[in-house]
């Protein structure tokens, strides 16, 4: 029974690593100069130069860093829509709560 469980576990690990390698190779093949990317450290920048194993990413105007292609986790544009929607929802909630606080202050003064 223990041997069967170990075989199943190793099989799952093998297939998971295969799918991860496939995803990485697809991402690296899609990358092109000018793409906005996200690194493993969470830095967002624009691809300036792309080599076989390394690339150069501009993280601020005039600031270019060299890194390995493996450190790129994905395209930044795919994540941009999610984060901008979250920010607008949060700001509208903050505006509403600050207005409620002002109304409470006015009532207390009366």
PDB file of N, CA and C in Angstrom:
ATOM      1  N   UNK A   1       0.828  -1.193   0.000  1.00  0.00           N
ATOM      2  CA  UNK A   1       0.000   0.000   0.000  1.00  0.00           C
ATOM      3  C   UNK A   1       0.872   1.257   0.000  1.00  0.00           C
ATOM      4  N   UNK A   2       1.918   1.233   0.798  1.00  0.00           N
ATOM      5  CA  UNK A   2       2.821   2.378   0.878  1.00  0.00           C
ATOM      6  C   UNK A   2       3.520   2.608  -0.459  1.00  0.00           C
ATOM      7  N   UNK A   3       3.890   1.526  -1.122  1.00  0.00           N
ATOM      8  CA  UNK A   3       4.572   1.641  -2.412  1.00  0.00           C
ATOM      9  C   UNK A   3       3.631   2.258  -3.453  1.00  0.00           C
ATOM     10  N   UNK A   4       2.382   1.865  -3.443  1.00  0.00           N
ATOM     11  CA  UNK A   4       1.406   2.421  -4.387  1.00  0.00           C
ATOM     12  C   UNK A   4       1.245   3.920  -4.162  1.00  0.00           C
ATOM     13  N   UNK A   5       1.175   4.339  -2.915  1.00  0.00           N
ATOM     14  CA  UNK A   5       1.034   5.766  -2.603  1.00  0.00           C
ATOM     15  C   UNK A   5       2.267   6.539  -3.072  1.00  0.00           C
ATOM     16  N   UNK A   6       3.451   5.967  -2.899  1.00  0.00           N
ATOM     17  CA  UNK A   6       4.678   6.641  -3.338  1.00  0.00           C
ATOM     18  C   UNK A   6       4.714   6.768  -4.861  1.00  0.00           C
ATOM     19  N   UNK A   7       4.287   5.722  -5.568  1.00  0.00           N
ATOM     20  CA  UNK A   7       4.263   5.761  -7.026  1.00  0.00           C
ATOM     21  C   UNK A   7       3.298   6.839  -7.507  1.00  0.00           C
ATOM     22  N   UNK A   8       2.136   6.929  -6.891  1.00  0.00           N
ATOM     23  CA  UNK A   8       1.150   7.951  -7.261  1.00  0.00           C
ATOM     24  C   UNK A   8       1.717   9.345  -6.995  1.00  0.00           C
ATOM     25  N   UNK A   9       2.374   9.527  -5.870  1.00  0.00           N
ATOM     26  CA  UNK A   9       2.941  10.830  -5.520  1.00  0.00           C
ATOM     27  C   UNK A   9       4.028  11.237  -6.521  1.00  0.00           C
ATOM     28  N   UNK A  10       4.928  10.323  -6.852  1.00  0.00           N
ATOM     29  CA  UNK A  10       5.978  10.635  -7.816  1.00  0.00           C
ATOM     30  C   UNK A  10       5.390  10.888  -9.199  1.00  0.00           C
ATOM     31  N   UNK A  11       4.360  10.165  -9.567  1.00  0.00           N
ATOM     32  CA  UNK A  11       3.701  10.393 -10.850  1.00  0.00           C
ATOM     33  C   UNK A  11       3.098  11.779 -10.935  1.00  0.00           C
ATOM     34  N   UNK A  12       2.450  12.215  -9.863  1.00  0.00           N
ATOM     35  CA  UNK A  12       1.860  13.557  -9.829  1.00  0.00           C
ATOM     36  C   UNK A  12       2.937  14.624  -9.923  1.00  0.00           C
ATOM     37  N   UNK A  13       4.028  14.431  -9.201  1.00  0.00           N
ATOM     38  CA  UNK A  13       5.132  15.402  -9.251  1.00  0.00           C
ATOM     39  C   UNK A  13       5.708  15.494 -10.657  1.00  0.00           C
ATOM     40  N   UNK A  14       5.857  14.347 -11.321  1.00  0.00           N
ATOM     41  CA  UNK A  14       6.405  14.328 -12.673  1.00  0.00           C
ATOM     42  C   UNK A  14       5.506  15.096 -13.634  1.00  0.00           C
ATOM     43  N   UNK A  15       4.208  14.829 -13.611  1.00  0.00           N
ATOM     44  CA  UNK A  15       3.289  15.496 -14.534  1.00  0.00           C
ATOM     45  C   UNK A  15       3.140  16.978 -14.221  1.00  0.00           C
ATOM     46  N   UNK A  16       3.202  17.347 -12.948  1.00  0.00           N
ATOM     47  CA  UNK A  16       3.104  18.760 -12.590  1.00  0.00           C
ATOM     48  C   UNK A  16       4.329  19.516 -13.081  1.00  0.00           C
ATOM     49  N   UNK A  17       5.510  18.932 -12.944  1.00  0.00           N
ATOM     50  CA  UNK A  17       6.718  19.613 -13.401  1.00  0.00           C
ATOM     51  C   UNK A  17       6.728  19.711 -14.929  1.00  0.00           C
ATOM     52  N   UNK A  18       6.184  18.718 -15.613  1.00  0.00           N
ATOM     53  CA  UNK A  18       6.099  18.756 -17.070  1.00  0.00           C
ATOM     54  C   UNK A  18       5.196  19.891 -17.532  1.00  0.00           C
ATOM     55  N   UNK A  19       4.063  20.048 -16.872  1.00  0.00           N
ATOM     56  CA  UNK A  19       3.145  21.120 -17.263  1.00  0.00           C
ATOM     57  C   UNK A  19       3.742  22.490 -16.955  1.00  0.00           C
ATOM     58  N   UNK A  20       4.486  22.609 -15.863  1.00  0.00           N
ATOM     59  CA  UNK A  20       5.133  23.878 -15.527  1.00  0.00           C
ATOM     60  C   UNK A  20       6.209  24.215 -16.565  1.00  0.00           C
ATOM     61  N   UNK A  21       6.990  23.226 -16.978  1.00  0.00           N
ATOM     62  CA  UNK A  21       8.008  23.460 -18.004  1.00  0.00           C
ATOM     63  C   UNK A  21       7.360  23.891 -19.316  1.00  0.00           C
ATOM     64  N   UNK A  22       6.238  23.291 -19.658  1.00  0.00           N
ATOM     65  CA  UNK A  22       5.525  23.644 -20.881  1.00  0.00           C
ATOM     66  C   UNK A  22       5.024  25.078 -20.807  1.00  0.00           C
ATOM     67  N   UNK A  23       4.465  25.469 -19.657  1.00  0.00           N
ATOM     68  CA  UNK A  23       3.975  26.835 -19.471  1.00  0.00           C
ATOM     69  C   UNK A  23       5.118  27.837 -19.595  1.00  0.00           C
ATOM     70  N   UNK A  24       6.268  27.524 -18.972  1.00  0.00           N
ATOM     71  CA  UNK A  24       7.428  28.419 -19.021  1.00  0.00           C
ATOM     72  C   UNK A  24       7.937  28.577 -20.452  1.00  0.00           C
ATOM     73  N   UNK A  25       8.017  27.467 -21.185  1.00  0.00           N
ATOM     74  CA  UNK A  25       8.535  27.554 -22.550  1.00  0.00           C
ATOM     75  C   UNK A  25       7.583  28.352 -23.440  1.00  0.00           C
ATOM     76  N   UNK A  26       6.270  28.202 -23.227  1.00  0.00           N
ATOM     77  CA  UNK A  26       5.300  28.987 -23.993  1.00  0.00           C
ATOM     78  C   UNK A  26       5.446  30.471 -23.691  1.00  0.00           C
ATOM     79  N   UNK A  27       5.621  30.798 -22.403  1.00  0.00           N
ATOM     80  CA  UNK A  27       5.788  32.198 -22.003  1.00  0.00           C
ATOM     81  C   UNK A  27       7.048  32.771 -22.637  1.00  0.00           C
ATOM     82  N   UNK A  28       8.170  32.044 -22.545  1.00  0.00           N
ATOM     83  CA  UNK A  28       9.429  32.548 -23.082  1.00  0.00           C
ATOM     84  C   UNK A  28       9.371  32.699 -24.593  1.00  0.00           C
ATOM     85  N   UNK A  29       8.630  31.837 -25.268  1.00  0.00           N
ATOM     86  CA  UNK A  29       8.530  31.956 -26.722  1.00  0.00           C
ATOM     87  C   UNK A  29       7.641  33.138 -27.131  1.00  0.00           C
ATOM     88  N   UNK A  30       6.686  33.520 -26.292  1.00  0.00           N
ATOM     89  CA  UNK A  30       5.789  34.645 -26.594  1.00  0.00           C
ATOM     90  C   UNK A  30       6.417  36.000 -26.300  1.00  0.00           C
ATOM     91  N   UNK A  31       7.459  36.045 -25.455  1.00  0.00           N
ATOM     92  CA  UNK A  31       8.052  37.321 -25.074  1.00  0.00           C
ATOM     93  C   UNK A  31       8.663  38.019 -26.282  1.00  0.00           C
ATOM     94  N   UNK A  32       8.459  39.342 -26.333  1.00  0.00           N
ATOM     95  CA  UNK A  32       9.071  40.127 -27.397  1.00  0.00           C
ATOM     96  C   UNK A  32       9.450  41.496 -26.836  1.00  0.00           C
ATOM     97  N   UNK A  33      10.329  42.152 -27.528  1.00  0.00           N
ATOM     98  CA  UNK A  33      10.806  43.460 -27.117  1.00  0.00           C
ATOM     99  C   UNK A  33       9.633  44.430 -27.004  1.00  0.00           C
ATOM    100  N   UNK A  34       9.554  45.159 -25.892  1.00  0.00           N
ATOM    101  CA  UNK A  34       8.482  46.131 -25.672  1.00  0.00           C
ATOM    102  C   UNK A  34       7.363  45.612 -24.779  1.00  0.00           C
ATOM    103  N   UNK A  35       7.343  44.305 -24.482  1.00  0.00           N
ATOM    104  CA  UNK A  35       6.317  43.737 -23.600  1.00  0.00           C
ATOM    105  C   UNK A  35       6.501  44.237 -22.171  1.00  0.00           C
ATOM    106  N   UNK A  36       5.385  44.437 -21.464  1.00  0.00           N
ATOM    107  CA  UNK A  36       5.441  44.745 -20.026  1.00  0.00           C
ATOM    108  C   UNK A  36       5.369  43.421 -19.289  1.00  0.00           C
ATOM    109  N   UNK A  37       6.345  43.178 -18.413  1.00  0.00           N
ATOM    110  CA  UNK A  37       6.461  41.894 -17.728  1.00  0.00           C
ATOM    111  C   UNK A  37       6.506  42.084 -16.212  1.00  0.00           C
ATOM    112  N   UNK A  38       6.205  40.995 -15.506  1.00  0.00           N
ATOM    113  CA  UNK A  38       6.307  40.961 -14.050  1.00  0.00           C
ATOM    114  C   UNK A  38       7.370  39.931 -13.704  1.00  0.00           C
ATOM    115  N   UNK A  39       8.293  40.311 -12.819  1.00  0.00           N
ATOM    116  CA  UNK A  39       9.345  39.378 -12.407  1.00  0.00           C
ATOM    117  C   UNK A  39       8.900  38.610 -11.165  1.00  0.00           C
ATOM    118  N   UNK A  40       9.697  37.632 -10.788  1.00  0.00           N
ATOM    119  CA  UNK A  40       9.409  36.844  -9.593  1.00  0.00           C
ATOM    120  C   UNK A  40       9.409  37.691  -8.334  1.00  0.00           C
ATOM    121  N   UNK A  41      10.141  38.798  -8.345  1.00  0.00           N
ATOM    122  CA  UNK A  41      10.195  39.698  -7.192  1.00  0.00           C
ATOM    123  C   UNK A  41       9.040  40.693  -7.185  1.00  0.00           C
ATOM    124  N   UNK A  42       8.206  40.650  -8.229  1.00  0.00           N
ATOM    125  CA  UNK A  42       7.070  41.567  -8.292  1.00  0.00           C
ATOM    126  C   UNK A  42       7.359  42.874  -8.986  1.00  0.00           C
ATOM    127  N   UNK A  43       8.527  42.991  -9.605  1.00  0.00           N
ATOM    128  CA  UNK A  43       8.895  44.215 -10.319  1.00  0.00           C
ATOM    129  C   UNK A  43       8.255  44.192 -11.699  1.00  0.00           C
ATOM    130  N   UNK A  44       7.638  45.298 -12.079  1.00  0.00           N
ATOM    131  CA  UNK A  44       7.013  45.420 -13.383  1.00  0.00           C
ATOM    132  C   UNK A  44       7.883  46.327 -14.235  1.00  0.00           C
ATOM    133  N   UNK A  45       8.148  45.897 -15.460  1.00  0.00           N
ATOM    134  CA  UNK A  45       8.979  46.692 -16.341  1.00  0.00           C
ATOM    135  C   UNK A  45       8.733  46.342 -17.786  1.00  0.00           C
ATOM    136  N   UNK A  46       9.476  47.018 -18.667  1.00  0.00           N
ATOM    137  CA  UNK A  46       9.334  46.816 -20.109  1.00  0.00           C
ATOM    138  C   UNK A  46      10.584  46.130 -20.636  1.00  0.00           C
ATOM    139  N   UNK A  47      10.390  45.072 -21.434  1.00  0.00           N
ATOM    140  CA  UNK A  47      11.519  44.369 -22.033  1.00  0.00           C
ATOM    141  C   UNK A  47      12.203  45.273 -23.050  1.00  0.00           C
ATOM    142  N   UNK A  48      13.506  45.497 -22.846  1.00  0.00           N
ATOM    143  CA  UNK A  48      14.277  46.341 -23.735  1.00  0.00           C
ATOM    144  C   UNK A  48      15.122  45.492 -24.662  1.00  0.00           C
ATOM    145  N   UNK A  49      15.644  44.391 -24.132  1.00  0.00           N
ATOM    146  CA  UNK A  49      16.518  43.510 -24.904  1.00  0.00           C
ATOM    147  C   UNK A  49      16.232  42.079 -24.492  1.00  0.00           C
ATOM    148  N   UNK A  50      16.263  41.169 -25.451  1.00  0.00           N
ATOM    149  CA  UNK A  50      15.918  39.779 -25.181  1.00  0.00           C
ATOM    150  C   UNK A  50      16.963  38.871 -25.814  1.00  0.00           C
ATOM    151  N   UNK A  51      17.611  38.051 -24.954  1.00  0.00           N
ATOM    152  CA  UNK A  51      18.600  37.104 -25.448  1.00  0.00           C
ATOM    153  C   UNK A  51      18.118  35.685 -25.249  1.00  0.00           C
ATOM    154  N   UNK A  52      19.030  34.723 -25.412  1.00  0.00           N
ATOM    155  CA  UNK A  52      18.655  33.321 -25.245  1.00  0.00           C
ATOM    156  C   UNK A  52      18.324  32.985 -23.796  1.00  0.00           C
ATOM    157  N   UNK A  53      19.187  33.402 -22.869  1.00  0.00           N
ATOM    158  CA  UNK A  53      18.976  33.074 -21.457  1.00  0.00           C
ATOM    159  C   UNK A  53      18.750  34.307 -20.595  1.00  0.00           C
ATOM    160  N   UNK A  54      19.162  35.470 -21.079  1.00  0.00           N
ATOM    161  CA  UNK A  54      19.046  36.696 -20.294  1.00  0.00           C
ATOM    162  C   UNK A  54      18.236  37.736 -21.044  1.00  0.00           C
ATOM    163  N   UNK A  55      17.786  38.731 -20.279  1.00  0.00           N
ATOM    164  CA  UNK A  55      17.066  39.852 -20.882  1.00  0.00           C
ATOM    165  C   UNK A  55      17.382  41.106 -20.084  1.00  0.00           C
ATOM    166  N   UNK A  56      17.031  42.238 -20.656  1.00  0.00           N
ATOM    167  CA  UNK A  56      17.190  43.513 -19.966  1.00  0.00           C
ATOM    168  C   UNK A  56      15.816  44.151 -19.864  1.00  0.00           C
ATOM    169  N   UNK A  57      15.482  44.612 -18.656  1.00  0.00           N
ATOM    170  CA  UNK A  57      14.157  45.162 -18.377  1.00  0.00           C
ATOM    171  C   UNK A  57      14.309  46.584 -17.856  1.00  0.00           C
ATOM    172  N   UNK A  58      13.548  47.502 -18.441  1.00  0.00           N
ATOM    173  CA  UNK A  58      13.537  48.886 -17.973  1.00  0.00           C
ATOM    174  C   UNK A  58      12.453  49.000 -16.906  1.00  0.00           C
ATOM    175  N   UNK A  59      12.870  49.279 -15.658  1.00  0.00           N
ATOM    176  CA  UNK A  59      11.917  49.324 -14.553  1.00  0.00           C
ATOM    177  C   UNK A  59      11.492  50.748 -14.212  1.00  0.00           C
ATOM    178  N   UNK A  60      12.221  51.724 -14.706  1.00  0.00           N
ATOM    179  CA  UNK A  60      11.894  53.139 -14.571  1.00  0.00           C
ATOM    180  C   UNK A  60      12.578  53.845 -15.734  1.00  0.00           C
ATOM    181  N   UNK A  61      12.154  55.048 -16.082  1.00  0.00           N
ATOM    182  CA  UNK A  61      12.813  55.732 -17.198  1.00  0.00           C
ATOM    183  C   UNK A  61      14.320  55.861 -16.965  1.00  0.00           C
ATOM    184  N   UNK A  62      15.088  55.241 -17.859  1.00  0.00           N
ATOM    185  CA  UNK A  62      16.541  55.293 -17.759  1.00  0.00           C
ATOM    186  C   UNK A  62      17.168  54.256 -16.842  1.00  0.00           C
ATOM    187  N   UNK A  63      16.366  53.432 -16.167  1.00  0.00           N
ATOM    188  CA  UNK A  63      16.882  52.403 -15.256  1.00  0.00           C
ATOM    189  C   UNK A  63      16.628  51.034 -15.885  1.00  0.00           C
ATOM    190  N   UNK A  64      17.715  50.413 -16.363  1.00  0.00           N
ATOM    191  CA  UNK A  64      17.611  49.118 -17.032  1.00  0.00           C
ATOM    192  C   UNK A  64      18.394  48.095 -16.219  1.00  0.00           C
ATOM    193  N   UNK A  65      17.771  46.966 -15.927  1.00  0.00           N
ATOM    194  CA  UNK A  65      18.424  45.900 -15.171  1.00  0.00           C
ATOM    195  C   UNK A  65      18.499  44.647 -16.040  1.00  0.00           C
ATOM    196  N   UNK A  66      19.571  43.879 -15.839  1.00  0.00           N
ATOM    197  CA  UNK A  66      19.736  42.612 -16.547  1.00  0.00           C
ATOM    198  C   UNK A  66      19.265  41.496 -15.632  1.00  0.00           C
ATOM    199  N   UNK A  67      18.581  40.522 -16.197  1.00  0.00           N
ATOM    200  CA  UNK A  67      18.087  39.388 -15.411  1.00  0.00           C
ATOM    201  C   UNK A  67      17.941  38.175 -16.319  1.00  0.00           C
ATOM    202  N   UNK A  68      17.758  37.034 -15.706  1.00  0.00           N
ATOM    203  CA  UNK A  68      17.538  35.822 -16.483  1.00  0.00           C
ATOM    204  C   UNK A  68      16.089  35.777 -16.949  1.00  0.00           C
ATOM    205  N   UNK A  69      15.858  35.103 -18.066  1.00  0.00           N
ATOM    206  CA  UNK A  69      14.493  34.964 -18.566  1.00  0.00           C
ATOM    207  C   UNK A  69      13.645  34.145 -17.605  1.00  0.00           C
ATOM    208  N   UNK A  70      14.285  33.251 -16.850  1.00  0.00           N
ATOM    209  CA  UNK A  70      13.549  32.408 -15.904  1.00  0.00           C
ATOM    210  C   UNK A  70      12.930  33.225 -14.772  1.00  0.00           C
ATOM    211  N   UNK A  71      13.460  34.426 -14.516  1.00  0.00           N
ATOM    212  CA  UNK A  71      12.908  35.250 -13.434  1.00  0.00           C
ATOM    213  C   UNK A  71      11.628  35.968 -13.847  1.00  0.00           C
ATOM    214  N   UNK A  72      11.290  35.952 -15.125  1.00  0.00           N
ATOM    215  CA  UNK A  72      10.045  36.574 -15.592  1.00  0.00           C
ATOM    216  C   UNK A  72       8.896  35.617 -15.332  1.00  0.00           C
ATOM    217  N   UNK A  73       7.892  36.091 -14.602  1.00  0.00           N
ATOM    218  CA  UNK A  73       6.754  35.254 -14.221  1.00  0.00           C
ATOM    219  C   UNK A  73       5.577  35.362 -15.176  1.00  0.00           C
ATOM    220  N   UNK A  74       5.463  36.467 -15.879  1.00  0.00           N
ATOM    221  CA  UNK A  74       4.335  36.614 -16.793  1.00  0.00           C
ATOM    222  C   UNK A  74       4.280  38.003 -17.381  1.00  0.00           C
ATOM    223  N   UNK A  75       3.262  38.228 -18.178  1.00  0.00           N
ATOM    224  CA  UNK A  75       3.036  39.532 -18.777  1.00  0.00           C
ATOM    225  C   UNK A  75       2.255  40.413 -17.804  1.00  0.00           C
ATOM    226  N   UNK A  76       2.648  41.663 -17.682  1.00  0.00           N
ATOM    227  CA  UNK A  76       2.006  42.579 -16.735  1.00  0.00           C
ATOM    228  C   UNK A  76       0.639  43.018 -17.209  1.00  0.00           C
ATOM    229  N   UNK A  77       0.427  43.100 -18.509  1.00  0.00           N
ATOM    230  CA  UNK A  77      -0.844  43.587 -19.042  1.00  0.00           C
ATOM    231  C   UNK A  77      -1.996  42.666 -18.687  1.00  0.00           C
ATOM    232  N   UNK A  78      -1.738  41.370 -18.516  1.00  0.00           N
ATOM    233  CA  UNK A  78      -2.796  40.426 -18.155  1.00  0.00           C
ATOM    234  C   UNK A  78      -3.294  40.680 -16.743  1.00  0.00           C
ATOM    235  N   UNK A  79      -2.422  41.155 -15.842  1.00  0.00           N
ATOM    236  CA  UNK A  79      -2.790  41.404 -14.456  1.00  0.00           C
ATOM    237  C   UNK A  79      -3.304  42.821 -14.232  1.00  0.00           C
ATOM    238  N   UNK A  80      -3.073  43.716 -15.188  1.00  0.00           N
ATOM    239  CA  UNK A  80      -3.405  45.125 -14.979  1.00  0.00           C
ATOM    240  C   UNK A  80      -4.897  45.353 -14.798  1.00  0.00           C
ATOM    241  N   UNK A  81      -5.736  44.650 -15.528  1.00  0.00           N
ATOM    242  CA  UNK A  81      -7.178  44.854 -15.434  1.00  0.00           C
ATOM    243  C   UNK A  81      -7.715  44.495 -14.069  1.00  0.00           C
ATOM    244  N   UNK A  82      -7.188  43.452 -13.458  1.00  0.00           N
ATOM    245  CA  UNK A  82      -7.663  43.025 -12.148  1.00  0.00           C
ATOM    246  C   UNK A  82      -7.309  44.039 -11.075  1.00  0.00           C
ATOM    247  N   UNK A  83      -6.071  44.532 -11.090  1.00  0.00           N
ATOM    248  CA  UNK A  83      -5.645  45.421 -10.019  1.00  0.00           C
ATOM    249  C   UNK A  83      -6.290  46.795 -10.131  1.00  0.00           C
ATOM    250  N   UNK A  84      -6.511  47.287 -11.355  1.00  0.00           N
ATOM    251  CA  UNK A  84      -7.118  48.613 -11.485  1.00  0.00           C
ATOM    252  C   UNK A  84      -8.564  48.593 -11.015  1.00  0.00           C
ATOM    253  N   UNK A  85      -9.270  47.503 -11.242  1.00  0.00           N
ATOM    254  CA  UNK A  85     -10.648  47.398 -10.778  1.00  0.00           C
ATOM    255  C   UNK A  85     -10.716  47.362  -9.265  1.00  0.00           C
ATOM    256  N   UNK A  86      -9.777  46.670  -8.643  1.00  0.00           N
ATOM    257  CA  UNK A  86      -9.755  46.597  -7.191  1.00  0.00           C
ATOM    258  C   UNK A  86      -9.482  47.957  -6.579  1.00  0.00           C
ATOM    259  N   UNK A  87      -8.590  48.733  -7.189  1.00  0.00           N
ATOM    260  CA  UNK A  87      -8.255  50.043  -6.638  1.00  0.00           C
ATOM    261  C   UNK A  87      -9.453  50.969  -6.691  1.00  0.00           C
ATOM    262  N   UNK A  88     -10.190  50.950  -7.797  1.00  0.00           N
ATOM    263  CA  UNK A  88     -11.319  51.867  -7.911  1.00  0.00           C
ATOM    264  C   UNK A  88     -12.414  51.505  -6.917  1.00  0.00           C
ATOM    265  N   UNK A  89     -12.629  50.212  -6.691  1.00  0.00           N
ATOM    266  CA  UNK A  89     -13.621  49.801  -5.703  1.00  0.00           C
ATOM    267  C   UNK A  89     -13.221  50.261  -4.317  1.00  0.00           C
ATOM    268  N   UNK A  90     -11.950  50.136  -3.991  1.00  0.00           N
ATOM    269  CA  UNK A  90     -11.474  50.514  -2.669  1.00  0.00           C
ATOM    270  C   UNK A  90     -11.602  52.027  -2.468  1.00  0.00           C
ATOM    271  N   UNK A  91     -11.224  52.802  -3.480  1.00  0.00           N
ATOM    272  CA  UNK A  91     -11.287  54.254  -3.324  1.00  0.00           C
ATOM    273  C   UNK A  91     -12.728  54.727  -3.166  1.00  0.00           C
ATOM    274  N   UNK A  92     -13.669  54.100  -3.866  1.00  0.00           N
ATOM    275  CA  UNK A  92     -15.060  54.520  -3.719  1.00  0.00           C
ATOM    276  C   UNK A  92     -15.581  54.176  -2.328  1.00  0.00           C
ATOM    277  N   UNK A  93     -15.146  53.053  -1.765  1.00  0.00           N
ATOM    278  CA  UNK A  93     -15.544  52.693  -0.402  1.00  0.00           C
ATOM    279  C   UNK A  93     -14.957  53.680   0.602  1.00  0.00           C
ATOM    280  N   UNK A  94     -13.680  54.078   0.375  1.00  0.00           N
ATOM    281  CA  UNK A  94     -13.047  55.039   1.277  1.00  0.00           C
ATOM    282  C   UNK A  94     -13.762  56.380   1.223  1.00  0.00           C
ATOM    283  N   UNK A  95     -14.157  56.813   0.011  1.00  0.00           N
ATOM    284  CA  UNK A  95     -14.868  58.081  -0.132  1.00  0.00           C
ATOM    285  C   UNK A  95     -16.184  58.041   0.626  1.00  0.00           C
ATOM    286  N   UNK A  96     -16.890  56.923   0.517  1.00  0.00           N
ATOM    287  CA  UNK A  96     -18.179  56.782   1.176  1.00  0.00           C
ATOM    288  C   UNK A  96     -18.011  56.805   2.696  1.00  0.00           C
ATOM    289  N   UNK A  97     -16.993  56.092   3.211  1.00  0.00           N
ATOM    290  CA  UNK A  97     -16.811  56.048   4.661  1.00  0.00           C
ATOM    291  C   UNK A  97     -16.385  57.409   5.202  1.00  0.00           C
ATOM    292  N   UNK A  98     -15.558  58.161   4.450  1.00  0.00           N
ATOM    293  CA  UNK A  98     -15.156  59.484   4.936  1.00  0.00           C
ATOM    294  C   UNK A  98     -16.346  60.443   4.933  1.00  0.00           C
ATOM    295  N   UNK A  99     -17.270  60.295   3.967  1.00  0.00           N
ATOM    296  CA  UNK A  99     -18.468  61.128   3.940  1.00  0.00           C
ATOM    297  C   UNK A  99     -19.355  60.793   5.136  1.00  0.00           C
ATOM    298  N   UNK A 100     -19.481  59.486   5.454  1.00  0.00           N
ATOM    299  CA  UNK A 100     -20.262  59.085   6.623  1.00  0.00           C
ATOM    300  C   UNK A 100     -19.668  59.647   7.904  1.00  0.00           C
ATOM    301  N   UNK A 101     -18.347  59.680   7.997  1.00  0.00           N
ATOM    302  CA  UNK A 101     -17.688  60.236   9.181  1.00  0.00           C
ATOM    303  C   UNK A 101     -17.979  61.726   9.321  1.00  0.00           C
ATOM    304  N   UNK A 102     -17.969  62.451   8.217  1.00  0.00           N
ATOM    305  CA  UNK A 102     -18.266  63.893   8.262  1.00  0.00           C
ATOM    306  C   UNK A 102     -19.712  64.119   8.697  1.00  0.00           C
ATOM    307  N   UNK A 103     -20.625  63.286   8.186  1.00  0.00           N
ATOM    308  CA  UNK A 103     -22.024  63.420   8.572  1.00  0.00           C
ATOM    309  C   UNK A 103     -22.197  63.174  10.069  1.00  0.00           C
ATOM    310  N   UNK A 104     -21.488  62.186  10.603  1.00  0.00           N
ATOM    311  CA  UNK A 104     -21.557  61.901  12.035  1.00  0.00           C
ATOM    312  C   UNK A 104     -21.038  63.074  12.853  1.00  0.00           C
ATOM    313  N   UNK A 105     -19.949  63.704  12.362  1.00  0.00           N
ATOM    314  CA  UNK A 105     -19.395  64.841  13.073  1.00  0.00           C
ATOM    315  C   UNK A 105     -20.387  66.008  13.106  1.00  0.00           C
ATOM    316  N   UNK A 106     -21.102  66.220  11.998  1.00  0.00           N
ATOM    317  CA  UNK A 106     -22.084  67.299  11.941  1.00  0.00           C
ATOM    318  C   UNK A 106     -23.220  67.054  12.932  1.00  0.00           C
ATOM    319  N   UNK A 107     -23.654  65.796  13.048  1.00  0.00           N
ATOM    320  CA  UNK A 107     -24.742  65.464  13.957  1.00  0.00           C
ATOM    321  C   UNK A 107     -24.309  65.681  15.415  1.00  0.00           C
ATOM    322  N   UNK A 108     -23.083  65.367  15.732  1.00  0.00           N
ATOM    323  CA  UNK A 108     -22.586  65.516  17.094  1.00  0.00           C
ATOM    324  C   UNK A 108     -22.534  66.994  17.489  1.00  0.00           C
ATOM    325  N   UNK A 109     -22.189  67.852  16.544  1.00  0.00           N
ATOM    326  CA  UNK A 109     -22.090  69.281  16.832  1.00  0.00           C
ATOM    327  C   UNK A 109     -23.452  69.898  17.103  1.00  0.00           C
ATOM    328  N   UNK A 110     -24.511  69.352  16.524  1.00  0.00           N
ATOM    329  CA  UNK A 110     -25.862  69.896  16.700  1.00  0.00           C
ATOM    330  C   UNK A 110     -26.382  69.619  18.037  1.00  0.00           C
TER     331      UNK A 110
END
